[in-house]
Structure formats: structure tokens, C-alpha cells
Coordinates of C-alpha atoms (C1' of nucleotides) in Angstrom, one line a residue:
Chain A
X1 CA 133.1 119.1 184.8
X2 CA 130.1 120.7 182.8
X3 CA 130.1 120.1 179.4
X4 CA 130.2 123.1 176.6
X5 CA 129.8 123.3 173.3
X6 CA 132.9 125.1 171.2
X7 CA 132.6 125.7 167.3
X8 CA 134.7 123.1 165.6
X9 CA 137.7 125.6 165.8
X10 CA 137.1 126.4 169.3
X11 CA 137.8 122.6 170.0
X12 CA 141.3 123.1 167.9
X13 CA 142.0 126.1 170.3
X14 CA 140.9 124.6 173.3
X15 CA 143.3 121.3 172.0
X16 CA 146.0 123.0 171.0
X17 CA 148.7 120.5 171.5
X18 CA 147.4 118.5 169.0
X19 CA 148.7 118.7 165.4
X20 CA 146.2 120.4 162.5
X21 CA 144.9 118.0 160.0
X22 CA 147.2 119.6 157.3
X23 CA 149.8 118.7 159.5
X24 CA 148.8 115.4 159.5
X25 CA 148.2 114.9 156.2
X26 CA 151.8 115.7 155.1
X27 CA 153.0 113.4 157.7
X28 CA 151.2 110.5 156.7
X29 CA 151.9 111.2 152.8
X30 CA 155.6 111.4 153.6
X31 CA 155.6 108.3 155.4
X32 CA 153.6 106.3 152.9
X33 CA 155.9 107.7 150.3
X34 CA 159.4 106.9 152.1
X35 CA 158.0 103.5 153.4
X36 CA 160.1 101.2 150.9
X37 CA 163.4 103.7 151.3
X38 CA 162.5 105.9 148.7
X39 CA 163.6 109.7 149.1
X40 CA 160.8 112.2 149.2
X41 CA 161.3 115.7 147.8
X42 CA 159.0 118.4 147.5
X43 CA 157.5 117.7 144.1
X44 CA 156.3 114.6 144.7
X45 CA 154.9 115.5 147.9
X46 CA 153.0 118.1 146.4
X47 CA 151.9 115.9 143.5
X48 CA 150.9 112.9 145.7
X49 CA 148.7 115.8 147.9
X50 CA 147.6 118.1 145.3
X51 CA 149.1 120.9 146.7
X52 CA 151.4 123.6 144.9
X53 CA 155.1 123.2 145.6
X54 CA 155.1 126.8 147.6
X55 CA 152.4 124.8 150.2
X56 CA 154.6 122.1 150.7
X57 CA 158.0 123.7 151.2
X58 CA 155.8 126.1 153.8
X59 CA 154.7 122.9 155.6
X60 CA 157.5 121.1 155.3
X61 CA 159.6 124.1 157.1
X62 CA 156.9 124.0 159.8
X63 CA 157.1 120.3 160.3
X64 CA 161.0 121.0 160.7
X65 CA 160.9 123.7 163.0
X66 CA 158.4 121.4 165.4
X67 CA 161.0 118.3 165.2
X68 CA 159.2 116.0 162.4
X69 CA 161.4 116.0 159.5
X70 CA 164.7 116.7 158.7
X71 CA 165.1 119.1 156.0
X72 CA 167.6 121.2 154.5
X73 CA 166.8 123.5 151.3
X74 CA 166.6 122.0 147.9
X75 CA 167.0 118.5 149.8
X76 CA 165.3 115.3 150.6
X77 CA 162.5 115.1 153.5
X78 CA 163.4 112.8 156.4
X79 CA 161.1 111.8 159.1
X80 CA 162.8 111.9 162.2
X81 CA 162.0 109.5 164.7
X82 CA 159.5 111.3 166.6
X83 CA 158.0 112.0 162.6
X84 CA 158.5 108.2 161.8
X85 CA 156.5 107.1 164.5
X86 CA 153.3 109.4 164.2
X87 CA 153.7 108.7 160.5
X88 CA 152.8 105.0 161.2
X89 CA 150.4 105.7 163.7
X90 CA 148.7 108.2 161.2
X91 CA 148.8 105.4 158.6
X92 CA 147.3 102.6 161.0
X93 CA 144.5 105.2 162.1
X94 CA 143.7 105.7 158.1
X95 CA 143.5 102.1 157.5
X96 CA 141.7 101.7 160.4
X97 CA 139.0 103.9 159.5
X98 CA 138.9 102.6 155.9
X99 CA 138.0 99.2 156.9
X100 CA 135.4 100.3 159.0
X101 CA 133.6 102.2 156.5
X102 CA 134.1 99.0 154.4
X103 CA 132.8 96.7 156.6
X104 CA 129.5 99.1 157.3
X105 CA 128.9 98.7 153.6
X106 CA 130.0 102.4 152.5
X107 CA 130.2 102.6 148.7
X108 CA 130.6 105.6 147.5
X109 CA 134.0 108.0 147.7
X110 CA 135.5 105.9 150.4
X111 CA 138.8 107.4 150.4
X112 CA 137.5 110.9 150.5
X113 CA 135.5 109.9 153.4
X114 CA 138.2 108.3 154.9
X115 CA 140.5 111.0 154.6
X116 CA 137.8 113.2 156.4
X117 CA 136.9 111.1 159.2
X118 CA 140.4 110.2 160.2
X119 CA 141.2 113.3 161.6
X120 CA 138.1 113.5 163.6
X121 CA 138.9 110.4 165.9
X122 CA 140.7 110.4 169.2
X123 CA 142.5 107.4 170.5
X124 CA 139.8 106.1 172.2
X125 CA 137.3 106.4 169.5
X126 CA 140.0 104.6 167.2
X127 CA 140.4 101.6 169.5
X128 CA 136.4 101.4 169.9
X129 CA 136.1 101.4 166.1
X130 CA 139.0 99.0 165.8
X131 CA 137.3 96.6 167.9
X132 CA 133.9 97.0 166.3
X133 CA 135.1 96.2 162.8
X134 CA 136.7 92.9 164.0
X135 CA 133.2 92.2 165.5
X136 CA 131.3 93.0 162.2
X137 CA 133.7 91.0 160.2
X138 CA 133.0 87.9 162.4
X139 CA 129.4 88.6 161.8
X140 CA 130.0 89.0 158.2
X141 CA 131.7 85.7 158.2
X142 CA 129.1 83.8 159.9
X143 CA 126.6 85.3 157.6
X144 CA 128.6 84.1 154.5
X145 CA 129.0 80.5 155.7
X146 CA 125.3 80.7 156.5
X147 CA 124.2 81.5 153.2
X148 CA 127.2 79.3 151.6
X149 CA 125.0 76.5 153.2
X150 CA 121.8 77.2 151.1
Chain B
X1 CA 138.0 107.8 138.0
X2 CA 141.1 107.4 139.7
X3 CA 141.3 108.2 143.3
X4 CA 143.5 110.9 144.8
X5 CA 144.8 111.8 147.9
X6 CA 143.9 115.5 149.0
X7 CA 144.5 117.4 152.2
X8 CA 141.5 118.2 154.5
X9 CA 141.5 121.7 153.3
X10 CA 141.9 120.1 149.7
X11 CA 138.8 118.4 150.0
X12 CA 137.1 121.3 151.2
X13 CA 138.2 123.1 148.3
X14 CA 136.7 120.5 146.3
X15 CA 133.6 120.1 147.7
X16 CA 132.8 124.2 147.8
X17 CA 129.2 123.6 147.7
X18 CA 129.0 122.4 151.1
X19 CA 129.1 124.7 154.4
X20 CA 131.8 124.9 156.5
X21 CA 132.5 123.2 159.9
X22 CA 131.5 126.6 161.6
X23 CA 128.4 127.9 159.2
X24 CA 127.1 124.1 160.7
X25 CA 128.0 124.8 164.2
X26 CA 126.1 127.8 164.4
X27 CA 122.8 127.1 162.5
X28 CA 122.6 123.6 164.9
X29 CA 123.0 126.0 167.8
X30 CA 120.3 128.5 166.6
X31 CA 118.2 125.7 165.7
X32 CA 118.5 124.3 169.3
X33 CA 117.8 127.6 171.1
X34 CA 115.0 128.5 169.0
X35 CA 113.4 125.1 169.1
X36 CA 110.3 126.3 171.6
X37 CA 110.0 129.4 170.1
X38 CA 112.4 131.2 172.0
X39 CA 114.0 134.4 170.8
X40 CA 117.6 134.2 169.8
X41 CA 120.2 137.0 170.1
X42 CA 123.6 137.5 169.4
X43 CA 124.9 137.4 173.3
X44 CA 123.0 134.0 173.8
X45 CA 124.3 132.6 170.6
X46 CA 127.8 133.7 171.4
X47 CA 127.3 132.3 175.3
X48 CA 126.4 128.6 173.9
X49 CA 129.3 128.3 171.4
X50 CA 131.8 129.6 173.7
X51 CA 133.1 132.7 170.7
X52 CA 132.6 136.4 171.0
X53 CA 129.9 138.4 170.1
X54 CA 131.6 139.8 167.3
X55 CA 132.4 136.6 166.0
X56 CA 129.1 135.6 165.7
X57 CA 128.1 139.2 164.2
X58 CA 130.3 138.5 161.3
X59 CA 128.8 134.8 160.8
X60 CA 125.2 135.8 161.2
X61 CA 125.7 138.2 158.5
X62 CA 127.1 135.0 156.1
X63 CA 124.4 133.0 157.1
X64 CA 121.7 135.5 156.0
X65 CA 123.7 136.6 153.1
X66 CA 123.5 133.0 152.1
X67 CA 119.9 132.5 152.9
X68 CA 119.9 130.4 156.2
X69 CA 118.5 133.1 158.4
X70 CA 116.5 136.5 158.7
X71 CA 118.5 139.2 160.9
X72 CA 118.4 143.1 161.1
X73 CA 121.2 144.7 163.2
X74 CA 120.2 144.6 166.7
X75 CA 117.7 142.4 166.1
X76 CA 116.4 138.8 166.6
X77 CA 118.0 135.7 164.9
X78 CA 115.6 133.7 162.7
X79 CA 115.7 130.5 160.8
X80 CA 114.4 130.6 157.3
X81 CA 112.6 127.5 155.9
X82 CA 115.8 126.8 154.6
X83 CA 117.9 127.2 157.4
X84 CA 115.2 125.5 159.8
X85 CA 115.3 122.4 157.2
X86 CA 119.2 122.1 157.7
X87 CA 119.4 122.7 161.5
X88 CA 116.9 120.1 162.1
X89 CA 118.9 117.7 159.8
X90 CA 122.2 118.7 161.6
X91 CA 120.8 118.5 165.0
X92 CA 119.7 114.8 164.2
X93 CA 123.3 114.0 162.9
X94 CA 124.4 115.2 165.9
X95 CA 122.2 112.6 167.8
X96 CA 122.9 110.2 165.6
X97 CA 126.9 110.5 165.9
X98 CA 126.3 110.6 169.8
X99 CA 124.4 107.4 170.1
X100 CA 126.8 105.6 167.8
X101 CA 129.6 106.8 170.5
X102 CA 127.9 105.8 173.3
X103 CA 126.8 102.2 171.6
X104 CA 130.7 101.1 170.8
X105 CA 131.4 102.1 174.5
X106 CA 133.2 105.7 174.1
X107 CA 133.4 107.0 177.6
X108 CA 135.5 110.3 177.7
X109 CA 134.5 113.6 176.3
X110 CA 131.7 112.1 174.2
X111 CA 130.4 115.5 173.2
X112 CA 133.4 116.9 172.3
X113 CA 134.0 114.0 170.2
X114 CA 130.7 114.1 168.5
X115 CA 131.0 117.6 167.9
X116 CA 134.0 117.2 165.7
X117 CA 133.0 114.0 164.1
X118 CA 129.8 115.2 163.0
X119 CA 131.1 117.5 160.5
X120 CA 133.3 114.7 159.2
X121 CA 130.2 112.1 158.0
X122 CA 128.4 112.5 154.5
X123 CA 125.0 111.1 153.9
X124 CA 125.7 107.7 153.2
X125 CA 128.6 107.2 156.2
X126 CA 125.9 108.7 158.6
X127 CA 122.7 106.6 157.2
X128 CA 125.6 103.3 157.6
X129 CA 126.2 104.4 161.1
X130 CA 122.5 104.8 162.0
X131 CA 121.8 101.4 161.0
X132 CA 124.5 99.9 162.7
X133 CA 123.4 101.6 165.9
X134 CA 120.3 100.1 165.8
X135 CA 122.1 96.6 165.0
X136 CA 124.7 97.2 168.2
X137 CA 121.8 98.0 170.5
X138 CA 120.0 94.7 169.3
X139 CA 123.1 93.0 170.5
X140 CA 123.2 94.5 173.7
X141 CA 119.6 93.9 174.2
X142 CA 120.4 90.1 173.6
X143 CA 123.4 90.1 175.8
X144 CA 121.3 91.6 178.5
X145 CA 118.8 89.5 178.2
X146 CA 120.8 86.3 178.4
X147 CA 122.9 87.5 181.2
X148 CA 119.9 88.4 183.1
X149 CA 119.0 84.9 182.9
X150 CA 122.0 83.9 184.7
Chain C
dT1 C1' 114.0 162.4 180.3
dT2 C1' 118.3 161.6 180.9
dT3 C1' 122.0 158.3 181.8
dA4 C1' 124.4 154.4 182.5
dA5 C1' 124.2 149.7 181.5
dG6 C1' 124.1 145.9 178.7
dA7 C1' 124.2 144.4 174.0
dG8 C1' 125.9 144.5 169.4
dT9 C1' 128.8 146.3 165.4
dT10 C1' 132.9 148.0 163.5
dA11 C1' 137.5 148.0 162.4
dG12 C1' 141.6 145.9 162.1
dC13 C1' 144.7 142.1 163.9
dT14 C1' 146.1 136.8 164.1
dT15 C1' 147.1 132.0 162.2
dT16 C1' 146.3 128.5 159.3
dA17 C1' 146.8 127.0 154.6
dG18 C1' 146.4 127.3 150.3
dC19 C1' 147.3 130.2 145.6
dT20 C1' 150.1 132.7 141.8
dA21 C1' 154.1 135.1 140.0
dA22 C1' 158.7 136.0 140.2
dC23 C1' 163.0 134.2 141.1
dA24 C1' 166.7 131.0 142.4
dT25 C1' 169.3 126.5 142.3
dT26 C1' 170.2 122.0 140.5
dC27 C1' 170.5 119.1 137.1
dT28 C1' 171.0 117.1 132.3
dA29 C1' 172.2 116.8 127.9
dA30 C1' 174.3 119.0 124.1
Chain D
dT1 C1' 181.0 123.8 130.3
dT2 C1' 177.2 125.8 130.1
dA3 C1' 172.3 126.4 128.5
dG4 C1' 168.1 125.2 129.0
dA5 C1' 164.4 122.5 131.9
dA6 C1' 163.3 120.9 136.2
dT7 C1' 162.8 121.6 140.8
dG8 C1' 162.4 124.4 144.8
dT9 C1' 162.1 128.8 147.1
dT10 C1' 160.4 133.6 148.0
dA11 C1' 157.2 137.6 148.6
dG12 C1' 152.9 138.5 148.8
dC13 C1' 148.3 137.8 148.1
dT14 C1' 142.9 135.3 149.6
dA15 C1' 139.6 133.4 152.9
dA16 C1' 137.9 131.7 157.3
dA17 C1' 137.1 132.3 161.8
dG18 C1' 138.9 133.8 165.8
dC19 C1' 140.4 137.7 168.8
dT20 C1' 140.4 142.8 171.2
dA21 C1' 139.5 147.6 171.4
dA22 C1' 136.6 151.4 170.5
dC23 C1' 132.2 152.4 169.1
dT24 C1' 127.2 153.1 168.7
dC25 C1' 122.5 151.1 169.6
dT26 C1' 118.9 150.0 172.8
dT27 C1' 116.7 149.5 177.2
dA28 C1' 115.9 150.5 182.0
dA29 C1' 115.9 152.9 186.2
dA30 C1' 116.1 157.0 188.9

DNA sequence: TTTAAGAGTTAGCTTTAGCTAACATTCTAA
DNA sequence: TTAGAATGTTAGCTAAAGCTAACTCTTAAA
């Protein structure tokens, strides 16, 4: 099992079962927007993601075709159970990366960096980062306590 | 300065000065292959990156156009000073991410994960991760020492 | 010195995910 | 109840980065 190099696109082609980063972005945002029972529509989703409505229409049709959302023309966008499950996982991943970046002291463009990095970690890396962040937080608490004593 | 969401592609369009992931992959690999004075050719580069030769030809012309390599048809590929500098930085980034993933205990597909993640970190995140990895290594050493005493 | 193999290039295709312009539908308010 | 605003869709464009097929160069061996 020799390890070989690929371009980033090469890895995507190799792991063809995985969703594209864009699909993930849309699903994560639909999940966010629909969390407290609100209805999600093309316009709102487009604005939230800073894309034009036709891009959203196109992507929604794709997500519907692949079973992540229910959608019919001019209607509301609803996640299927599969989409819901994934959305929740993606939002979780987002939060994990965000907390990690905060805990290591990143200050500039944290949201942007989170959005970019979240697509680049697989489950194993994510769970390692989660544990690491908990550990770092404990370290910080100890430090704070010790400094507080002075 | 409100923070807004974009799709991954949206961030790429926003930060248009940055190179594409593919460009980075090619430059990093040319740097690797040419390190000990060896000549780099289309075939070798293609094989190293697992792409077909026409893809390499196309990318090399682009890299030449943008001042990262010297190239003329049927010739060897040579990094310019700008390309050399970038290649060295990219290889460094690669190593930093690789070491980080190792230090947090990632075991499966480390190379692949490195190759994917390295495109997703900016300078600030990278330098934070570098410091963090040094810190973690010290922790490991202390642990090992303590365990060694038993 | 010629020819065949190997290396590199060109042309043209694909997919993804954006975009605009133009059209269609739905909703709201007069 | 109908007109216009708001929303959504369609068609068709772009760029990036891959691919194959077919062609052209270069080189090495007979």
C-alpha cells in the first residue's frame, strides 16, 4: 500500500463518494437556517451564501436528485432525514474547527479560515482535533488559574 | 467589518490573488523533484502527481505565464526565483501539517490528509499550528520520560 | 541516416460551480 | 381582480483542471 501524491482535484476524483465542498456548504447553511422551524427559500439561502439565485436553484436540484432535500419548483427547501443528519454533522464539524482555531490563538479571519478548513478534515482528523481542543482548553484554564494567583 | 459566509469557491473568488490548489501542487512537486539538481520533465512530473501529460503541459504553460517557471516546448522545467521561493515555502507548509497530524495521533491516510489540509491554512494558522506542534512534542517527551521511570 | 519508440503537444471533450440576461411565477396592495 | 414587485427558473456563458485521441518532436539504435 504505497503512498502516492495526487493533486487536490486528484484526491477528489479518487474519493468520488464524498460530496463536493459546495454541496456541503449549501447543506450546512440550509441546516443553520431551518434550525428553529423557519422555512428556507432560494433567495434567503442565496443571500446567506453570497451567491446568485440561479446558482442556488441549480445546486438545490442536485441536492434533491441525490436525496438530501425535498424541493419542488417555487417551493420551500426542506432537508430529508439524510440531509438533516448530514447538516447536523457539518455544523458540528464547523464548530469544532472554529473552537480549535480560537484555542490556538488565531485572530484574523477566523470564520473564513474555518469555512475553508472544515472541508479539509476527515473524521479521524476531526475527532483528534476535538480532543486536542479540549486538552488545550484545560491547559489555558490552569494557566489562567496560576496567573490569577499572582 | 461584518463577517459573512461564502461557499469555498466564493472565498477563492474573493481572494483572487492566491494561487489555486493545483498550481500549488505542481510547484511543490517541481521543487521536490528538482531539489538535488535533477532535471524535471513533463513525463516525470505527470507521474509524480498522477495526472496525464497533457494536464501537466497545460499547467506548466500557465505557471510560465505567471512567472513561476521557465519553460520552452519539449524542454526542461525550471523554477524561477519566485517559483523556487514559493516551492520552498510550500514544502515547508507540507511538513508542518504532516508533523502536526502525526503529533495529534492521526494514523490513517496521513499523506492524503496532509495534501488536502495544506491548501486550507493561511500563514497565521500555519504558524500557530507550528508552535502548537512543538508544544505537543514537548508534552510527549515529558510523558515518555515519566512513563520511562516506572 | 533513417525509423520507431518515447516524450510532449494540440484540439476538443467533461464536470463543477459560479455568473448574467431574459423569462416565468407568485404575491401583495391598490 | 389585476398590475407590478419580488422571487424563482432557464438558457447559455466562463474558468479551472482534469481527460482521451491524434498529432508532432526528439532521440537512440540498427
